[in-house]
Amino acid sequence: MPKENKEKKVEAPQEQVNEAPAASSKGKKVVKTIEITAPKRTKQEKIALQNLLFGTSEKKLMVSDEFLNSMALKYISRRMKNINTAYENIHTTKLPAVFFKCCDEIEESLEELIILEPYYSFKNPVPSVYKRNYLKNKPTILTAMLNRIWKHTLQKMPLPDNIEDISDKAMLYYDETINSMLECQDKMSEEDLSLIDSFYKQVHGEEEDIFPQEAESPEEESAEDSNEETEESAPPDEENT
């Protein structure tokens, strides 16, 4: 429940915002509640909050305190709902594009809540703390998503003991899954890409590499050889006498 102030209390909705999951032996997510209450504000703070909520640049208060608080709570509630939905999705989706879209939604909504911290008293985790915890755990959540996708893939198309026995249909499905992961590789770490490479090798063999090192082109090699020959054949500088 929101804290009580000496001024008229504003009933703030108790929205659940999923905090970045705490580590546990069973891998369960820990859900915490963000509670808010409207503190006593100066006139200038009310004007600033008004302009923030309505995208205006007024120099005086144009709405009542009651309406201002009502709109602020709607603003907060809408973004908390977005965070809850997106946070649930990043723990269940098997589509990398959806995962990163939801991550963007979480981070955008958090930024929009953080700018309200000077005008509302958030109990822990305040939006800025929540964001820090979320970003700290995001790599772990991403790795879990990649493993979830691959597990689902192998459940649908079990991998035979000998990769030479993989059917064309199964190989196509494996490659489509891996390619869907690589569509978002610019948002992944080297560790994530190494994990995807390990999936690739499971179906193509250890000697195959999904990220082969680029060999020098014949033109580049020829240019280097030509430069070396030129340096070797160049006459020494004559000393001034």
PDB file of C-alpha atoms in Angstrom:
ATOM      1  CA  MET A   1       0.000   0.000   0.000  1.00  0.00           C
ATOM      2  CA  PRO A   2       1.222   3.560  -0.663  1.00  0.00           C
ATOM      3  CA  LYS A   3       2.694   5.555   2.167  1.00  0.00           C
ATOM      4  CA  GLU A   4       0.519   8.111   3.864  1.00  0.00           C
ATOM      5  CA  ASN A   5       1.322  11.812   3.620  1.00  0.00           C
ATOM      6  CA  LYS A   6      -0.089  14.686   5.617  1.00  0.00           C
ATOM      7  CA  GLU A   7      -1.531  16.076   2.416  1.00  0.00           C
ATOM      8  CA  LYS A   8      -4.522  14.515   0.679  1.00  0.00           C
ATOM      9  CA  LYS A   9      -3.585  10.933  -0.105  1.00  0.00           C
ATOM     10  CA  VAL A  10      -3.710   9.736  -3.693  1.00  0.00           C
ATOM     11  CA  GLU A  11      -4.680   6.110  -4.072  1.00  0.00           C
ATOM     12  CA  ALA A  12      -1.980   4.636  -6.278  1.00  0.00           C
ATOM     13  CA  PRO A  13      -2.636   1.383  -8.106  1.00  0.00           C
ATOM     14  CA  GLN A  14      -0.359  -1.426  -6.953  1.00  0.00           C
ATOM     15  CA  GLU A  15       1.049  -2.612 -10.243  1.00  0.00           C
ATOM     16  CA  GLN A  16       3.336  -5.619 -10.385  1.00  0.00           C
ATOM     17  CA  VAL A  17       6.552  -5.022 -12.270  1.00  0.00           C
ATOM     18  CA  ASN A  18       8.645  -8.120 -12.657  1.00  0.00           C
ATOM     19  CA  GLU A  19      12.116  -7.461 -11.367  1.00  0.00           C
ATOM     20  CA  ALA A  20      15.065  -9.106 -13.045  1.00  0.00           C
ATOM     21  CA  PRO A  21      14.929 -12.694 -11.820  1.00  0.00           C
ATOM     22  CA  ALA A  22      17.003 -13.609  -8.819  1.00  0.00           C
ATOM     23  CA  ALA A  23      19.104 -16.743  -9.063  1.00  0.00           C
ATOM     24  CA  SER A  24      17.561 -19.802  -7.480  1.00  0.00           C
ATOM     25  CA  SER A  25      18.090 -23.523  -7.605  1.00  0.00           C
ATOM     26  CA  LYS A  26      14.816 -24.008  -9.444  1.00  0.00           C
ATOM     27  CA  GLY A  27      15.284 -21.053 -11.773  1.00  0.00           C
ATOM     28  CA  LYS A  28      12.094 -19.365 -10.602  1.00  0.00           C
ATOM     29  CA  LYS A  29      11.544 -15.679 -11.298  1.00  0.00           C
ATOM     30  CA  VAL A  30      11.148 -13.365  -8.338  1.00  0.00           C
ATOM     31  CA  VAL A  31       8.324 -10.887  -8.750  1.00  0.00           C
ATOM     32  CA  LYS A  32       8.303  -7.691  -6.723  1.00  0.00           C
ATOM     33  CA  THR A  33       5.732  -4.954  -6.455  1.00  0.00           C
ATOM     34  CA  ILE A  34       6.401  -1.304  -7.192  1.00  0.00           C
ATOM     35  CA  GLU A  35       4.292   0.901  -4.971  1.00  0.00           C
ATOM     36  CA  ILE A  36       3.950   4.612  -5.562  1.00  0.00           C
ATOM     37  CA  THR A  37       2.524   7.610  -3.786  1.00  0.00           C
ATOM     38  CA  ALA A  38       2.321  11.263  -4.736  1.00  0.00           C
ATOM     39  CA  PRO A  39       4.620  13.346  -2.511  1.00  0.00           C
ATOM     40  CA  LYS A  40       4.068  16.963  -1.692  1.00  0.00           C
ATOM     41  CA  ARG A  41       5.201  18.976  -4.696  1.00  0.00           C
ATOM     42  CA  THR A  42       6.073  22.589  -5.233  1.00  0.00           C
ATOM     43  CA  LYS A  43       4.190  24.596  -7.841  1.00  0.00           C
ATOM     44  CA  GLN A  44       7.162  24.444 -10.197  1.00  0.00           C
ATOM     45  CA  GLU A  45       7.352  20.669  -9.826  1.00  0.00           C
ATOM     46  CA  LYS A  46       3.655  20.390 -10.675  1.00  0.00           C
ATOM     47  CA  ILE A  47       4.192  22.512 -13.800  1.00  0.00           C
ATOM     48  CA  ALA A  48       7.177  20.373 -14.802  1.00  0.00           C
ATOM     49  CA  LEU A  49       5.162  17.187 -14.293  1.00  0.00           C
ATOM     50  CA  GLN A  50       2.288  18.641 -16.302  1.00  0.00           C
ATOM     51  CA  ASN A  51       4.585  19.477 -19.218  1.00  0.00           C
ATOM     52  CA  LEU A  52       6.182  16.046 -19.075  1.00  0.00           C
ATOM     53  CA  LEU A  53       2.851  14.223 -19.160  1.00  0.00           C
ATOM     54  CA  PHE A  54       1.189  16.339 -21.822  1.00  0.00           C
ATOM     55  CA  GLY A  55       4.213  17.288 -23.922  1.00  0.00           C
ATOM     56  CA  THR A  56       3.628  20.995 -23.361  1.00  0.00           C
ATOM     57  CA  SER A  57       5.869  23.893 -22.367  1.00  0.00           C
ATOM     58  CA  GLU A  58       3.454  25.884 -20.188  1.00  0.00           C
ATOM     59  CA  LYS A  59       4.797  28.239 -17.548  1.00  0.00           C
ATOM     60  CA  LYS A  60       1.778  27.860 -15.304  1.00  0.00           C
ATOM     61  CA  LEU A  61      -0.354  25.030 -14.039  1.00  0.00           C
ATOM     62  CA  MET A  62      -3.246  24.449 -16.435  1.00  0.00           C
ATOM     63  CA  VAL A  63      -4.961  21.508 -14.695  1.00  0.00           C
ATOM     64  CA  SER A  64      -6.140  20.653 -11.197  1.00  0.00           C
ATOM     65  CA  ASP A  65      -4.010  18.647  -8.802  1.00  0.00           C
ATOM     66  CA  GLU A  66      -6.553  15.848  -8.909  1.00  0.00           C
ATOM     67  CA  PHE A  67      -6.471  15.632 -12.715  1.00  0.00           C
ATOM     68  CA  LEU A  68      -2.675  15.853 -12.756  1.00  0.00           C
ATOM     69  CA  ASN A  69      -2.353  12.969 -10.316  1.00  0.00           C
ATOM     70  CA  SER A  70      -4.935  10.936 -12.202  1.00  0.00           C
ATOM     71  CA  MET A  71      -3.070  11.313 -15.497  1.00  0.00           C
ATOM     72  CA  ALA A  72       0.267  10.565 -13.840  1.00  0.00           C
ATOM     73  CA  LEU A  73      -1.063   7.322 -12.407  1.00  0.00           C
ATOM     74  CA  LYS A  74      -2.449   6.315 -15.806  1.00  0.00           C
ATOM     75  CA  TYR A  75       0.953   7.083 -17.334  1.00  0.00           C
ATOM     76  CA  ILE A  76       2.682   4.889 -14.747  1.00  0.00           C
ATOM     77  CA  SER A  77       0.127   2.087 -14.909  1.00  0.00           C
ATOM     78  CA  ARG A  78       0.322   1.848 -18.717  1.00  0.00           C
ATOM     79  CA  ARG A  79       4.100   1.508 -18.672  1.00  0.00           C
ATOM     80  CA  MET A  80       4.065  -0.996 -15.830  1.00  0.00           C
ATOM     81  CA  LYS A  81       1.664  -3.119 -17.847  1.00  0.00           C
ATOM     82  CA  ASN A  82       3.962  -2.907 -20.882  1.00  0.00           C
ATOM     83  CA  ILE A  83       6.920  -4.018 -18.770  1.00  0.00           C
ATOM     84  CA  ASN A  84       5.016  -6.935 -17.254  1.00  0.00           C
ATOM     85  CA  THR A  85       3.848  -8.222 -20.634  1.00  0.00           C
ATOM     86  CA  ALA A  86       7.211  -7.821 -22.339  1.00  0.00           C
ATOM     87  CA  TYR A  87       9.093  -9.338 -19.395  1.00  0.00           C
ATOM     88  CA  GLU A  88       6.883 -12.414 -19.482  1.00  0.00           C
ATOM     89  CA  ASN A  89       7.444 -12.730 -23.235  1.00  0.00           C
ATOM     90  CA  ILE A  90      11.246 -12.697 -23.061  1.00  0.00           C
ATOM     91  CA  HIS A  91      11.033 -15.733 -20.774  1.00  0.00           C
ATOM     92  CA  THR A  92       8.749 -17.703 -23.085  1.00  0.00           C
ATOM     93  CA  THR A  93       9.305 -16.654 -26.700  1.00  0.00           C
ATOM     94  CA  LYS A  94      11.151 -18.876 -29.147  1.00  0.00           C
ATOM     95  CA  LEU A  95      11.643 -16.076 -31.674  1.00  0.00           C
ATOM     96  CA  PRO A  96      14.805 -13.937 -31.342  1.00  0.00           C
ATOM     97  CA  ALA A  97      13.179 -10.992 -33.130  1.00  0.00           C
ATOM     98  CA  VAL A  98      10.307 -11.015 -30.617  1.00  0.00           C
ATOM     99  CA  PHE A  99      12.785 -11.305 -27.744  1.00  0.00           C
ATOM    100  CA  PHE A 100      14.702  -8.184 -28.723  1.00  0.00           C
ATOM    101  CA  LYS A 101      11.521  -6.265 -29.554  1.00  0.00           C
ATOM    102  CA  CYS A 102      10.279  -6.964 -26.027  1.00  0.00           C
ATOM    103  CA  CYS A 103      13.650  -5.949 -24.574  1.00  0.00           C
ATOM    104  CA  ASP A 104      13.364  -2.617 -26.379  1.00  0.00           C
ATOM    105  CA  GLU A 105       9.849  -2.146 -24.990  1.00  0.00           C
ATOM    106  CA  ILE A 106      11.031  -2.871 -21.437  1.00  0.00           C
ATOM    107  CA  GLU A 107      13.918  -0.438 -21.674  1.00  0.00           C
ATOM    108  CA  GLU A 108      11.827   2.293 -23.273  1.00  0.00           C
ATOM    109  CA  SER A 109       9.085   1.982 -20.639  1.00  0.00           C
ATOM    110  CA  LEU A 110      11.661   2.000 -17.842  1.00  0.00           C
ATOM    111  CA  GLU A 111      13.212   5.205 -19.154  1.00  0.00           C
ATOM    112  CA  GLU A 112       9.758   6.779 -19.207  1.00  0.00           C
ATOM    113  CA  LEU A 113       9.225   5.762 -15.581  1.00  0.00           C
ATOM    114  CA  ILE A 114      12.667   6.895 -14.473  1.00  0.00           C
ATOM    115  CA  ILE A 115      11.934  10.488 -15.497  1.00  0.00           C
ATOM    116  CA  LEU A 116       9.006  10.414 -13.058  1.00  0.00           C
ATOM    117  CA  GLU A 117      11.159   9.487 -10.051  1.00  0.00           C
ATOM    118  CA  PRO A 118      11.597  13.158  -8.997  1.00  0.00           C
ATOM    119  CA  TYR A 119       7.795  13.553  -8.867  1.00  0.00           C
ATOM    120  CA  TYR A 120       6.669  10.243  -7.354  1.00  0.00           C
ATOM    121  CA  SER A 121       7.948   8.167  -4.453  1.00  0.00           C
ATOM    122  CA  PHE A 122       8.558   4.650  -5.742  1.00  0.00           C
ATOM    123  CA  LYS A 123       9.259   1.925  -3.250  1.00  0.00           C
ATOM    124  CA  ASN A 124      12.051  -0.488  -4.115  1.00  0.00           C
ATOM    125  CA  PRO A 125      12.731  -1.463  -6.739  1.00  0.00           C
ATOM    126  CA  VAL A 126      12.474   2.066  -8.084  1.00  0.00           C
ATOM    127  CA  PRO A 127      12.578   2.155 -11.909  1.00  0.00           C
ATOM    128  CA  SER A 128      16.273   3.078 -12.058  1.00  0.00           C
ATOM    129  CA  VAL A 129      17.211   0.197  -9.746  1.00  0.00           C
ATOM    130  CA  TYR A 130      14.930  -2.158 -11.644  1.00  0.00           C
ATOM    131  CA  LYS A 131      16.663  -1.163 -14.892  1.00  0.00           C
ATOM    132  CA  ARG A 132      20.093  -1.819 -13.406  1.00  0.00           C
ATOM    133  CA  ASN A 133      19.016  -5.283 -12.215  1.00  0.00           C
ATOM    134  CA  TYR A 134      17.319  -6.040 -15.523  1.00  0.00           C
ATOM    135  CA  LEU A 135      20.392  -5.119 -17.591  1.00  0.00           C
ATOM    136  CA  LYS A 136      22.610  -7.169 -15.284  1.00  0.00           C
ATOM    137  CA  ASN A 137      20.449 -10.254 -15.864  1.00  0.00           C
ATOM    138  CA  LYS A 138      19.677  -9.650 -19.544  1.00  0.00           C
ATOM    139  CA  PRO A 139      22.652 -11.731 -20.853  1.00  0.00           C
ATOM    140  CA  THR A 140      21.493 -14.714 -18.786  1.00  0.00           C
ATOM    141  CA  ILE A 141      17.929 -14.332 -20.059  1.00  0.00           C
ATOM    142  CA  LEU A 142      19.234 -14.141 -23.647  1.00  0.00           C
ATOM    143  CA  THR A 143      21.282 -17.321 -23.250  1.00  0.00           C
ATOM    144  CA  ALA A 144      18.244 -19.089 -21.798  1.00  0.00           C
ATOM    145  CA  MET A 145      16.195 -17.988 -24.817  1.00  0.00           C
ATOM    146  CA  LEU A 146      18.742 -19.407 -27.285  1.00  0.00           C
ATOM    147  CA  ASN A 147      18.871 -22.719 -25.418  1.00  0.00           C
ATOM    148  CA  ARG A 148      15.069 -22.802 -25.284  1.00  0.00           C
ATOM    149  CA  ILE A 149      14.847 -22.369 -29.054  1.00  0.00           C
ATOM    150  CA  TRP A 150      17.363 -25.125 -29.732  1.00  0.00           C
ATOM    151  CA  LYS A 151      15.753 -27.508 -27.240  1.00  0.00           C
ATOM    152  CA  HIS A 152      12.388 -26.974 -28.924  1.00  0.00           C
ATOM    153  CA  THR A 153      14.020 -27.569 -32.322  1.00  0.00           C
ATOM    154  CA  LEU A 154      15.511 -30.901 -31.261  1.00  0.00           C
ATOM    155  CA  GLN A 155      12.226 -31.949 -29.680  1.00  0.00           C
ATOM    156  CA  LYS A 156      10.472 -31.351 -32.973  1.00  0.00           C
ATOM    157  CA  MET A 157      13.245 -32.871 -35.099  1.00  0.00           C
ATOM    158  CA  PRO A 158      15.306 -35.247 -32.906  1.00  0.00           C
ATOM    159  CA  LEU A 159      18.974 -35.413 -33.803  1.00  0.00           C
ATOM    160  CA  PRO A 160      20.108 -38.922 -34.894  1.00  0.00           C
ATOM    161  CA  ASP A 161      23.220 -40.521 -33.393  1.00  0.00           C
ATOM    162  CA  ASN A 162      25.035 -40.095 -36.701  1.00  0.00           C
ATOM    163  CA  ILE A 163      24.751 -36.688 -38.375  1.00  0.00           C
ATOM    164  CA  GLU A 164      25.077 -38.420 -41.754  1.00  0.00           C
ATOM    165  CA  ASP A 165      21.603 -39.820 -41.095  1.00  0.00           C
ATOM    166  CA  ILE A 166      20.017 -36.359 -40.829  1.00  0.00           C
ATOM    167  CA  SER A 167      17.298 -36.037 -43.447  1.00  0.00           C
ATOM    168  CA  ASP A 168      17.189 -33.102 -45.841  1.00  0.00           C
ATOM    169  CA  LYS A 169      13.951 -31.962 -44.225  1.00  0.00           C
ATOM    170  CA  ALA A 170      15.468 -31.996 -40.753  1.00  0.00           C
ATOM    171  CA  MET A 171      18.637 -30.227 -41.918  1.00  0.00           C
ATOM    172  CA  LEU A 172      16.561 -27.507 -43.519  1.00  0.00           C
ATOM    173  CA  TYR A 173      14.666 -27.041 -40.262  1.00  0.00           C
ATOM    174  CA  TYR A 174      17.887 -26.903 -38.219  1.00  0.00           C
ATOM    175  CA  ASP A 175      19.406 -24.331 -40.561  1.00  0.00           C
ATOM    176  CA  GLU A 176      16.254 -22.198 -40.581  1.00  0.00           C
ATOM    177  CA  THR A 177      16.306 -22.136 -36.784  1.00  0.00           C
ATOM    178  CA  ILE A 178      19.975 -21.176 -36.644  1.00  0.00           C
ATOM    179  CA  ASN A 179      19.499 -18.496 -39.318  1.00  0.00           C
ATOM    180  CA  SER A 180      16.624 -16.999 -37.318  1.00  0.00           C
ATOM    181  CA  MET A 181      19.038 -16.594 -34.397  1.00  0.00           C
ATOM    182  CA  LEU A 182      21.698 -15.019 -36.593  1.00  0.00           C
ATOM    183  CA  GLU A 183      19.261 -12.396 -37.878  1.00  0.00           C
ATOM    184  CA  CYS A 184      19.815 -10.635 -34.527  1.00  0.00           C
ATOM    185  CA  GLN A 185      23.533 -11.364 -34.165  1.00  0.00           C
ATOM    186  CA  ASP A 186      24.394  -7.659 -34.013  1.00  0.00           C
ATOM    187  CA  LYS A 187      22.640  -7.589 -30.620  1.00  0.00           C
ATOM    188  CA  MET A 188      24.471 -10.618 -29.263  1.00  0.00           C
ATOM    189  CA  SER A 189      27.768 -11.114 -27.474  1.00  0.00           C
ATOM    190  CA  GLU A 190      30.661 -13.318 -28.579  1.00  0.00           C
ATOM    191  CA  GLU A 191      29.493 -15.888 -26.026  1.00  0.00           C
ATOM    192  CA  ASP A 192      26.036 -15.980 -27.606  1.00  0.00           C
ATOM    193  CA  LEU A 193      27.499 -16.425 -31.084  1.00  0.00           C
ATOM    194  CA  SER A 194      29.754 -19.214 -29.817  1.00  0.00           C
ATOM    195  CA  LEU A 195      26.670 -20.942 -28.422  1.00  0.00           C
ATOM    196  CA  ILE A 196      24.922 -20.688 -31.799  1.00  0.00           C
ATOM    197  CA  ASP A 197      28.080 -22.021 -33.457  1.00  0.00           C
ATOM    198  CA  SER A 198      27.910 -25.055 -31.143  1.00  0.00           C
ATOM    199  CA  PHE A 199      24.333 -25.701 -32.325  1.00  0.00           C
ATOM    200  CA  TYR A 200      25.550 -25.494 -35.918  1.00  0.00           C
ATOM    201  CA  LYS A 201      28.335 -28.005 -35.286  1.00  0.00           C
ATOM    202  CA  GLN A 202      25.885 -30.458 -33.730  1.00  0.00           C
ATOM    203  CA  VAL A 203      24.229 -30.891 -37.125  1.00  0.00           C
ATOM    204  CA  HIS A 204      27.072 -30.083 -39.539  1.00  0.00           C
ATOM    205  CA  GLY A 205      29.999 -31.626 -37.693  1.00  0.00           C
ATOM    206  CA  GLU A 206      32.876 -30.280 -35.600  1.00  0.00           C
ATOM    207  CA  GLU A 207      34.958 -29.480 -38.651  1.00  0.00           C
ATOM    208  CA  GLU A 208      32.332 -27.031 -39.879  1.00  0.00           C
ATOM    209  CA  ASP A 209      32.365 -23.452 -38.615  1.00  0.00           C
ATOM    210  CA  ILE A 210      29.404 -21.135 -38.919  1.00  0.00           C
ATOM    211  CA  PHE A 211      31.750 -18.138 -38.803  1.00  0.00           C
ATOM    212  CA  PRO A 212      34.695 -19.159 -41.040  1.00  0.00           C
ATOM    213  CA  GLN A 213      37.704 -16.882 -41.012  1.00  0.00           C
ATOM    214  CA  GLU A 214      37.896 -14.801 -44.126  1.00  0.00           C
ATOM    215  CA  ALA A 215      40.813 -15.732 -46.360  1.00  0.00           C
ATOM    216  CA  GLU A 216      42.764 -13.094 -48.204  1.00  0.00           C
ATOM    217  CA  SER A 217      41.574 -12.574 -51.746  1.00  0.00           C
ATOM    218  CA  PRO A 218      43.989 -13.316 -54.613  1.00  0.00           C
ATOM    219  CA  GLU A 219      44.098  -9.596 -55.431  1.00  0.00           C
ATOM    220  CA  GLU A 220      45.186  -8.717 -51.863  1.00  0.00           C
ATOM    221  CA  GLU A 221      47.854 -11.429 -51.820  1.00  0.00           C
ATOM    222  CA  SER A 222      49.162 -10.297 -55.227  1.00  0.00           C
ATOM    223  CA  ALA A 223      49.317  -6.662 -54.067  1.00  0.00           C
ATOM    224  CA  GLU A 224      51.268  -7.630 -50.924  1.00  0.00           C
ATOM    225  CA  ASP A 225      53.742  -9.732 -52.934  1.00  0.00           C
ATOM    226  CA  SER A 226      54.217  -6.879 -55.393  1.00  0.00           C
ATOM    227  CA  ASN A 227      54.957  -4.411 -52.584  1.00  0.00           C
ATOM    228  CA  GLU A 228      57.521  -6.782 -51.066  1.00  0.00           C
ATOM    229  CA  GLU A 229      59.284  -7.229 -54.423  1.00  0.00           C
ATOM    230  CA  THR A 230      59.370  -3.470 -54.966  1.00  0.00           C
ATOM    231  CA  GLU A 231      60.937  -2.867 -51.552  1.00  0.00           C
ATOM    232  CA  GLU A 232      63.589  -5.560 -52.128  1.00  0.00           C
ATOM    233  CA  SER A 233      64.542  -4.274 -55.607  1.00  0.00           C
ATOM    234  CA  ALA A 234      64.661  -0.583 -54.701  1.00  0.00           C
ATOM    235  CA  PRO A 235      68.214   0.810 -54.776  1.00  0.00           C
ATOM    236  CA  PRO A 236      69.654   2.147 -51.512  1.00  0.00           C
ATOM    237  CA  ASP A 237      69.571   5.882 -50.963  1.00  0.00           C
ATOM    238  CA  GLU A 238      72.775   7.586 -52.087  1.00  0.00           C
ATOM    239  CA  GLU A 239      74.544   9.531 -49.406  1.00  0.00           C
ATOM    240  CA  ASN A 240      75.207  13.188 -50.051  1.00  0.00           C
ATOM    241  CA  THR A 241      78.885  13.911 -50.597  1.00  0.00           C
TER     242      THR A 241
END
